[in-house]
Short mmCIF file of N, CA and C and ligand atoms in Angstrom, two decimals:
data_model
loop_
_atom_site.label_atom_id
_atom_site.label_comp_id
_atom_site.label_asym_id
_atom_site.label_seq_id
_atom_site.Cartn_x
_atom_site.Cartn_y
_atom_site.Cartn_z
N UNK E 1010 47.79 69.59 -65.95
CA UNK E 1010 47.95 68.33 -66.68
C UNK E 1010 48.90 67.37 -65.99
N UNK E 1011 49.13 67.63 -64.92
CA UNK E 1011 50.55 66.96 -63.99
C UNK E 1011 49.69 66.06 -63.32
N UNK E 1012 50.03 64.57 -63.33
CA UNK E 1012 49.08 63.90 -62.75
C UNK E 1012 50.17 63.06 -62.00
N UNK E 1013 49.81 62.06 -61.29
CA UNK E 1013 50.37 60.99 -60.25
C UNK E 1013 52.32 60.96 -60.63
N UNK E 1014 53.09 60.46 -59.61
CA UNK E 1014 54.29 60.09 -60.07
C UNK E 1014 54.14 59.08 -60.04
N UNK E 1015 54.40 58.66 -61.68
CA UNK E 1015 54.84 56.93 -62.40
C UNK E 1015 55.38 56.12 -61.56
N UNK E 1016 56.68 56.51 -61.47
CA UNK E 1016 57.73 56.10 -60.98
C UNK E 1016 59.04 56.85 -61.20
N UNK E 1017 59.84 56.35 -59.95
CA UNK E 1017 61.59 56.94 -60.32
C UNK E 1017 62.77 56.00 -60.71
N UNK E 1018 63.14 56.23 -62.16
CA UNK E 1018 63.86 55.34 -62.38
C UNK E 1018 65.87 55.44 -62.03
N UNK E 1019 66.14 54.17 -61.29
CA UNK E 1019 67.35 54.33 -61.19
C UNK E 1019 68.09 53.42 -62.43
N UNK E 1020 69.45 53.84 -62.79
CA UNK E 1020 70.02 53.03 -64.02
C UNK E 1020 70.78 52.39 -63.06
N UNK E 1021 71.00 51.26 -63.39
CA UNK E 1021 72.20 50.10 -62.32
C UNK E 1021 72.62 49.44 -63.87
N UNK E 1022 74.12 48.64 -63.42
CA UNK E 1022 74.48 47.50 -64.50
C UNK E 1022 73.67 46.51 -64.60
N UNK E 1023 72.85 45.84 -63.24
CA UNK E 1023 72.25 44.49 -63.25
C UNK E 1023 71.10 44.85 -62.86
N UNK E 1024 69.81 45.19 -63.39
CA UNK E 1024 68.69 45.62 -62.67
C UNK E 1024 67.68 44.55 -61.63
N UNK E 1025 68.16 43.57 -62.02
CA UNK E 1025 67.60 42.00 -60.93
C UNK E 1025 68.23 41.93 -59.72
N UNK E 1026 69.53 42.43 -59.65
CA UNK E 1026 70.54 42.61 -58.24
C UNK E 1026 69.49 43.36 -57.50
N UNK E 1027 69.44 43.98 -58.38
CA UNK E 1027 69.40 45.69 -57.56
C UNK E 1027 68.28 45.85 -56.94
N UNK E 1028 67.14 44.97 -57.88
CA UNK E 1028 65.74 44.92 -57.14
C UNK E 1028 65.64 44.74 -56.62
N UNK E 1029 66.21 43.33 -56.76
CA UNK E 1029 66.66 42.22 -54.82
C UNK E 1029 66.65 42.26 -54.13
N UNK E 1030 67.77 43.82 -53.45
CA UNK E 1030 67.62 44.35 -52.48
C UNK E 1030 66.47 44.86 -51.81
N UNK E 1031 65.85 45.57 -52.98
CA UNK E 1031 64.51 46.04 -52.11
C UNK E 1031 63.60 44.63 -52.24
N UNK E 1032 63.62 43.73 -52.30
CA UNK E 1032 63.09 42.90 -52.09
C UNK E 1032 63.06 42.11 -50.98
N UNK E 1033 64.33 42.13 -50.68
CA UNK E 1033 64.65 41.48 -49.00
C UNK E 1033 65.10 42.21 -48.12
N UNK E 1034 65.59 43.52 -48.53
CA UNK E 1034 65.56 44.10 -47.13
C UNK E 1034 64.30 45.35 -47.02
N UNK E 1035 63.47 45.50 -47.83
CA UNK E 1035 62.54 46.58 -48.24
C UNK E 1035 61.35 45.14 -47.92
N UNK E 1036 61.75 44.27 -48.05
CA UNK E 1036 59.98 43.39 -48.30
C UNK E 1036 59.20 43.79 -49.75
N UNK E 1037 59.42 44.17 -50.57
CA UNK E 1037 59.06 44.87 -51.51
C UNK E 1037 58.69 44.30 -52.99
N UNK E 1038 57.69 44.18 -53.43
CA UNK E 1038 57.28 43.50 -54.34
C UNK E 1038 57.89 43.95 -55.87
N UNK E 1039 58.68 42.65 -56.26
CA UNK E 1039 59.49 43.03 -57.82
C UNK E 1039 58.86 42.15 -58.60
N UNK E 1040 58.51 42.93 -60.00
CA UNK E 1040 58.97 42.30 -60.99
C UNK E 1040 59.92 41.03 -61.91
N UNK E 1041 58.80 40.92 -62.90
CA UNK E 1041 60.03 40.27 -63.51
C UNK E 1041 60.97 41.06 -64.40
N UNK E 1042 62.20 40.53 -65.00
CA UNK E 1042 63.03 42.02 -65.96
C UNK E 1042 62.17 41.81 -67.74
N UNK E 1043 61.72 42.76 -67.59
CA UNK E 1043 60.94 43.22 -69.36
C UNK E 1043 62.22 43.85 -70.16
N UNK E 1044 62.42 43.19 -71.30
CA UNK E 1044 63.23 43.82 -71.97
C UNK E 1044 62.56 44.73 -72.76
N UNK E 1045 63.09 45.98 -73.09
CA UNK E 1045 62.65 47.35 -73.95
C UNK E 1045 63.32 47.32 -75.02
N UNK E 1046 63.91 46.53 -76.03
CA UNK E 1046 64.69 46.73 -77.32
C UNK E 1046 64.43 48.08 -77.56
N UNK E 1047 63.31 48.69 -77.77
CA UNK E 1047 62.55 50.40 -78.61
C UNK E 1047 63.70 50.76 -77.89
N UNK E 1048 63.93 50.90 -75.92
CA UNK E 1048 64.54 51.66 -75.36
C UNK E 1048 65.81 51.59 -75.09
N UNK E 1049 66.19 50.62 -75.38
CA UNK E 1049 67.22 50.04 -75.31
C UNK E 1049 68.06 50.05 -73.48
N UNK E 1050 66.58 49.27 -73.08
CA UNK E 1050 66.66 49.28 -71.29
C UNK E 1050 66.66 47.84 -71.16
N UNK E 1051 66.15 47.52 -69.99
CA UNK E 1051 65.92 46.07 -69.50
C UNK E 1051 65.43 46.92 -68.37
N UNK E 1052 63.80 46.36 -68.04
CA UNK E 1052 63.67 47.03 -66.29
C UNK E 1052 63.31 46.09 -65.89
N UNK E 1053 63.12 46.76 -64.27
CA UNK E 1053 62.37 45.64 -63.20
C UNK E 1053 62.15 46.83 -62.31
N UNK E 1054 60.56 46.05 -61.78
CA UNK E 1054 60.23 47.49 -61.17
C UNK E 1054 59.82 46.90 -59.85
N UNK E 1055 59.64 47.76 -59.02
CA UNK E 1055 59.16 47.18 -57.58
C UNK E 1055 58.27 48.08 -57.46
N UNK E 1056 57.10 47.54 -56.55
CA UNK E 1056 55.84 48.24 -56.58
C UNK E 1056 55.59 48.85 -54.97
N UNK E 1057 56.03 49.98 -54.88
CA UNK E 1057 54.95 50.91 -53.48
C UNK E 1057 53.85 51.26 -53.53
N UNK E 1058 52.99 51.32 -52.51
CA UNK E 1058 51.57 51.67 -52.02
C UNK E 1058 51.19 52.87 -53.20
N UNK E 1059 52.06 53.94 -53.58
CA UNK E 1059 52.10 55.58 -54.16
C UNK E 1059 53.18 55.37 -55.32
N UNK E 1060 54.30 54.86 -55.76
CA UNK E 1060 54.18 54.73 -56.89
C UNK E 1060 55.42 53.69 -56.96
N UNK E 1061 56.24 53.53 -58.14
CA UNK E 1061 57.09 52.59 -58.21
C UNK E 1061 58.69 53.06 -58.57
N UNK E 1062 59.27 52.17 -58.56
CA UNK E 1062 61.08 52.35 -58.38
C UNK E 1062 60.88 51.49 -59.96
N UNK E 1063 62.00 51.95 -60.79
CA UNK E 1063 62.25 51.37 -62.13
C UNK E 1063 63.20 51.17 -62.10
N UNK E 1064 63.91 49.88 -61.92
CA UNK E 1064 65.74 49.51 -62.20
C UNK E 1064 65.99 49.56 -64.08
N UNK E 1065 66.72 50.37 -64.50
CA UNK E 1065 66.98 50.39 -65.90
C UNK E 1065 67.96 49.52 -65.76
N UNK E 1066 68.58 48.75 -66.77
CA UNK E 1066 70.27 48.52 -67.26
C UNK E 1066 70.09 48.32 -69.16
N UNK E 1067 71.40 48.67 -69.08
CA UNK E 1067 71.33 48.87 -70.88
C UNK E 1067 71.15 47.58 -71.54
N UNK E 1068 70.61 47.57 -72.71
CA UNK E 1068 70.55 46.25 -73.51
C UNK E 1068 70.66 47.01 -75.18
N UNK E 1069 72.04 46.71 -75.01
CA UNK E 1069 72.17 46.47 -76.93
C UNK E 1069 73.56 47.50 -76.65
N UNK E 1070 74.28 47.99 -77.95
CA UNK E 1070 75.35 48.48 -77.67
C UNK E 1070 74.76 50.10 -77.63
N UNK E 1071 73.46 50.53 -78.34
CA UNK E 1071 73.80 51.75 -78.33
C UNK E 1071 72.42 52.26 -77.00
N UNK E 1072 72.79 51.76 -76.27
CA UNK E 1072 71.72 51.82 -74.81
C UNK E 1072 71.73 53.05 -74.67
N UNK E 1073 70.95 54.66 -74.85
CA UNK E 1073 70.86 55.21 -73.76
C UNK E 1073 71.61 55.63 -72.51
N UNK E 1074 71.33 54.51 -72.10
CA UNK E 1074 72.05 54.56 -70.29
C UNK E 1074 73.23 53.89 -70.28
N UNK E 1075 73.81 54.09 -71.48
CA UNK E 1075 75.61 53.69 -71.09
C UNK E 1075 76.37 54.55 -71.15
N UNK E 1076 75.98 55.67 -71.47
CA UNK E 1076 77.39 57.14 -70.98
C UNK E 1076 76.78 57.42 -68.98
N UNK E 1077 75.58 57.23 -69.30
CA UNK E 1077 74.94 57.45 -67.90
C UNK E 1077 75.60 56.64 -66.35
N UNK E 1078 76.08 55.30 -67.36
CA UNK E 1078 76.22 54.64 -66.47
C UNK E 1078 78.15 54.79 -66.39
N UNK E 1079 78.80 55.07 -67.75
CA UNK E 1079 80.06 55.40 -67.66
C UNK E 1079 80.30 56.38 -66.37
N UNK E 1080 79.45 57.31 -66.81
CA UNK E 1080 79.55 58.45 -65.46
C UNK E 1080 79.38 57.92 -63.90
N UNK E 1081 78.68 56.89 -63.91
CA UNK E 1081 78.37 56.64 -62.47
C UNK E 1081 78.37 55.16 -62.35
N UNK E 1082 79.21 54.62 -62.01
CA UNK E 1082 79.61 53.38 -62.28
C UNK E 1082 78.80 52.73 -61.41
N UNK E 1083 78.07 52.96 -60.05
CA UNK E 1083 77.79 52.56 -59.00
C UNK E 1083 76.28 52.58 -59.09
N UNK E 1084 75.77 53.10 -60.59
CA UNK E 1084 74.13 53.51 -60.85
C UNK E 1084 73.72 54.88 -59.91
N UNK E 1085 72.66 54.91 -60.75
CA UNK E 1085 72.60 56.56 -59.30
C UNK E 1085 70.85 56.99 -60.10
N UNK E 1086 70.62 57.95 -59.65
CA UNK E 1086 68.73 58.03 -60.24
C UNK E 1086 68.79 58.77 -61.38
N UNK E 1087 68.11 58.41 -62.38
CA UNK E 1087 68.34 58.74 -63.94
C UNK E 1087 67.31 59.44 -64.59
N UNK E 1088 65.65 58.90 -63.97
CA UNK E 1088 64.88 60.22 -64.46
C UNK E 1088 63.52 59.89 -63.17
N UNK E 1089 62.79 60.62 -63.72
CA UNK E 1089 61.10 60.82 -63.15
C UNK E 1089 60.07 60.77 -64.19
N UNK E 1090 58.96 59.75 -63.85
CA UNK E 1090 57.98 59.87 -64.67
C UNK E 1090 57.03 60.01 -64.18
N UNK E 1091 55.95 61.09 -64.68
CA UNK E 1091 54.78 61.54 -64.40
C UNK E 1091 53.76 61.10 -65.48
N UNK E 1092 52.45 60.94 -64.88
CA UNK E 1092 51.27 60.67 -65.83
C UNK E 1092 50.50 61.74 -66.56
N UNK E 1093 50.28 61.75 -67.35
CA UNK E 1093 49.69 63.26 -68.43
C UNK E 1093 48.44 62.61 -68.75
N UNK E 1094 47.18 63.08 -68.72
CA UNK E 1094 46.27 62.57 -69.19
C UNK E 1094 46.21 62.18 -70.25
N UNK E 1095 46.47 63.23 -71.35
CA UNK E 1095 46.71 63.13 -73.11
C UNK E 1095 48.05 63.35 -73.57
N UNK E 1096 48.73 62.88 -73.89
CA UNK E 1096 50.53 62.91 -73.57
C UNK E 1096 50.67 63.79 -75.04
N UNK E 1097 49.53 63.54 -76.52
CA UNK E 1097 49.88 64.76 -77.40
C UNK E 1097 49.36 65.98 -76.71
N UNK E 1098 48.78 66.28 -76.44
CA UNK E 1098 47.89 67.39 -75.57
C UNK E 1098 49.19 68.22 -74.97
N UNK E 1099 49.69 67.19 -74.03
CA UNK E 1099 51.01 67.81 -72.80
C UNK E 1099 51.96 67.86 -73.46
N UNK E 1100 52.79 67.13 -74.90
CA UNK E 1100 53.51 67.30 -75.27
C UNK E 1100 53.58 68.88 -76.30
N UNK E 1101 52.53 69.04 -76.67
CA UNK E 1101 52.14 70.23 -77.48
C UNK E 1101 52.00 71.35 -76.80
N UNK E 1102 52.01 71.23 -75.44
CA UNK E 1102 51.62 72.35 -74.09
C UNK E 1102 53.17 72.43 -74.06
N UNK E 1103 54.28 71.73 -74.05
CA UNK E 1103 55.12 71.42 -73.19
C UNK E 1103 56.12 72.43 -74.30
N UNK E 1104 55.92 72.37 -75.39
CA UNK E 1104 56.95 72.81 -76.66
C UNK E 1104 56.65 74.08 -76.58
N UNK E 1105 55.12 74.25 -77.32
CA UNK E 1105 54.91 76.14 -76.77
C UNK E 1105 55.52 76.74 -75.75
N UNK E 1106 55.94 76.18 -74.15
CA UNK E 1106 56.23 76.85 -73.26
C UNK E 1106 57.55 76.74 -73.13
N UNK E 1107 58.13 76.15 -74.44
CA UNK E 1107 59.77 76.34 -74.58
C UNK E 1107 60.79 74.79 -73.83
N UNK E 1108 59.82 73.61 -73.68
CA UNK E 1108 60.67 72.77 -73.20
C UNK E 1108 60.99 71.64 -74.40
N UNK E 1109 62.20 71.64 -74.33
CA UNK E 1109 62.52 70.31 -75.93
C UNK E 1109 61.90 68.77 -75.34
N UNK E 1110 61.74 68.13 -76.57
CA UNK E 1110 60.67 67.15 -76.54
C UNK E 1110 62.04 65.99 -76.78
N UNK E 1111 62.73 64.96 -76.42
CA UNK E 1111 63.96 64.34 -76.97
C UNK E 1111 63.58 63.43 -78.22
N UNK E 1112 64.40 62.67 -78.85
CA UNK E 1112 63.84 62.25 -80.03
C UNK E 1112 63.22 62.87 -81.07
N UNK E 1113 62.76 62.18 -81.93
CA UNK E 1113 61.88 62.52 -82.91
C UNK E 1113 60.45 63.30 -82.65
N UNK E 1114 59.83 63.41 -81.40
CA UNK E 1114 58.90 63.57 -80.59
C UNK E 1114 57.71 63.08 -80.50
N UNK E 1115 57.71 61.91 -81.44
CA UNK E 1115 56.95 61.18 -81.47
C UNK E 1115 56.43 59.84 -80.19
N UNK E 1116 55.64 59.73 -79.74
CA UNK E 1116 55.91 58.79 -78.29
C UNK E 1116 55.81 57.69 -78.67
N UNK E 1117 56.55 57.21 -77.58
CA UNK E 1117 56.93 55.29 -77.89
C UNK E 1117 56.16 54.70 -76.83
N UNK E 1118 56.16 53.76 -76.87
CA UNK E 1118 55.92 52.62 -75.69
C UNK E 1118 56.42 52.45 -75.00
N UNK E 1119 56.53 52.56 -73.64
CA UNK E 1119 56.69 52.26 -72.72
C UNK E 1119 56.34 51.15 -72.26
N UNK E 1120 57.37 50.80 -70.70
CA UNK E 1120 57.27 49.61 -69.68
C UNK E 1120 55.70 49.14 -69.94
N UNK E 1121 54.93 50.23 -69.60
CA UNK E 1121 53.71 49.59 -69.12
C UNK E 1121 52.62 49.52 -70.70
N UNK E 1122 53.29 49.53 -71.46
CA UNK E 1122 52.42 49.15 -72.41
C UNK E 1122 51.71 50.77 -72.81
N UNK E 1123 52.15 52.27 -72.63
CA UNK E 1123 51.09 53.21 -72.95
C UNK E 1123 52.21 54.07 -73.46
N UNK E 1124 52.01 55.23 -74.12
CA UNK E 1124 53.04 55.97 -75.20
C UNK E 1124 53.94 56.71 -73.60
N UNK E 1125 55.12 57.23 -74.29
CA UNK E 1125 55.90 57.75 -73.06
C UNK E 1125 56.57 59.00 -74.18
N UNK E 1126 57.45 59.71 -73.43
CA UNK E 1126 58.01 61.07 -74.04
C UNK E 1126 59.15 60.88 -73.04
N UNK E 1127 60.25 61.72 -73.83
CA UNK E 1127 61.32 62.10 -72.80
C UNK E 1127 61.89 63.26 -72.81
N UNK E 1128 61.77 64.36 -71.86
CA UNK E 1128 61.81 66.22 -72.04
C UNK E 1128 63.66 66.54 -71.62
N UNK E 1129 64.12 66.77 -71.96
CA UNK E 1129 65.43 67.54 -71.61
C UNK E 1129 65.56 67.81 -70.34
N UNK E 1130 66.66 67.35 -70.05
CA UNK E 1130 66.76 67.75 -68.93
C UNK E 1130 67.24 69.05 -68.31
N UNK E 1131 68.36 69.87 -69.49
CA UNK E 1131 68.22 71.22 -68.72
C UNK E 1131 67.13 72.11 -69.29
N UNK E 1132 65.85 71.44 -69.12
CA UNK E 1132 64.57 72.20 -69.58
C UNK E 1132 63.60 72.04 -67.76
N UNK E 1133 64.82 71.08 -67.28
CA UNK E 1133 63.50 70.43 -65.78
C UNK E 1133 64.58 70.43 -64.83
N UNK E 1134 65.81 71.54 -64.40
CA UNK E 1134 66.80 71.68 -62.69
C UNK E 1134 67.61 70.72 -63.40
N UNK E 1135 67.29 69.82 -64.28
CA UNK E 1135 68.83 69.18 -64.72
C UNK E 1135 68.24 67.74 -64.40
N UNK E 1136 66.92 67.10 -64.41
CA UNK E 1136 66.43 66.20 -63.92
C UNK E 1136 65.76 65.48 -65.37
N UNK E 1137 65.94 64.60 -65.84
CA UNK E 1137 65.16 64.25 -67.04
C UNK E 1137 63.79 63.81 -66.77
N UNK E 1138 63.16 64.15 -67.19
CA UNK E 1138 61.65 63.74 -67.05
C UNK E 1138 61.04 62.79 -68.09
N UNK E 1139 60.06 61.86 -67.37
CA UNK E 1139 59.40 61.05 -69.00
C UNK E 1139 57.95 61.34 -69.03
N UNK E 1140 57.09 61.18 -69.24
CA UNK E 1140 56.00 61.65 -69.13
C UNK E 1140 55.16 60.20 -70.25
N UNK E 1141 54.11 60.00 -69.42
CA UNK E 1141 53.23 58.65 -69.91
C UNK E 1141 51.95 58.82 -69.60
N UNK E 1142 51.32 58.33 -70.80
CA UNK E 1142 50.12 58.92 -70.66
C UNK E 1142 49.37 57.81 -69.87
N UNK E 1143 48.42 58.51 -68.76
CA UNK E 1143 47.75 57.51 -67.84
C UNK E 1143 46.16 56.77 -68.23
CO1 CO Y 2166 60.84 55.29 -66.94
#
């Protein structure tokens, strides 16, 4: 059920800086910044040939990615997302085989407009995973 990598998202304070870079010294095609209120992100993504880079930064006070970012002041890589064909399907595969589902486990919306999940990370080397259905 493991299909393409989404993308890898890094958390930064300013996710438009940050794109930037790969924009002018990468040549690299960015986005505009989508705000996520649900996620309480702001991204911008830049697009490779094989898959994409996700700049997070927090939006609202109870962001997610602000202990993340307490810890690492300098931003640093925050998760991996993979495509699941049927994301209840994989999420229901994923619990039987003992991995926690975060939230309510219900999937939200995601960047790109399709449901997303987010699995524990000491369930995946300590790596958080999101999983979106393709
Ligand atoms: Co993501």
């Amino acid at each position: 059920m493991l299909g393409r990598l989404n993308h890898v998202a890094i958390a930064v304070k300013d996710a438009v800086s940050a794109a930037k870079i790969y924009g002018s010294a990468f040549q690299a095609e960015i986005s505009d910044a989508v705000p996520l209120p649900e996620h309480g992100v702001i991204t911008v993504f830049v697009t490779l040939p094989n898959t994409k880079i996700e700049f997070i930064q927090p939006l609202g006070e109870a962001s997610p990615i602000a202990k993340f970012l307490d810890r690492n002041a300098d931003g640093g890589i925050h998760h991996v997302c993979y495509e699941v064909p049927d994301i209840i399907a994989a999420r229901d595969t994923l619990i039987k085989e003992g991995a926690r589902v975060l939230g309510d486990g219900q999937p939200k919306i995601g960047a790109h407009g399709k449901p997303v999940l987010f699995l524990h990370p000491k369930d995946f080397s300590g790596a958080l995973v999101e999983i979106e259905q393709s």
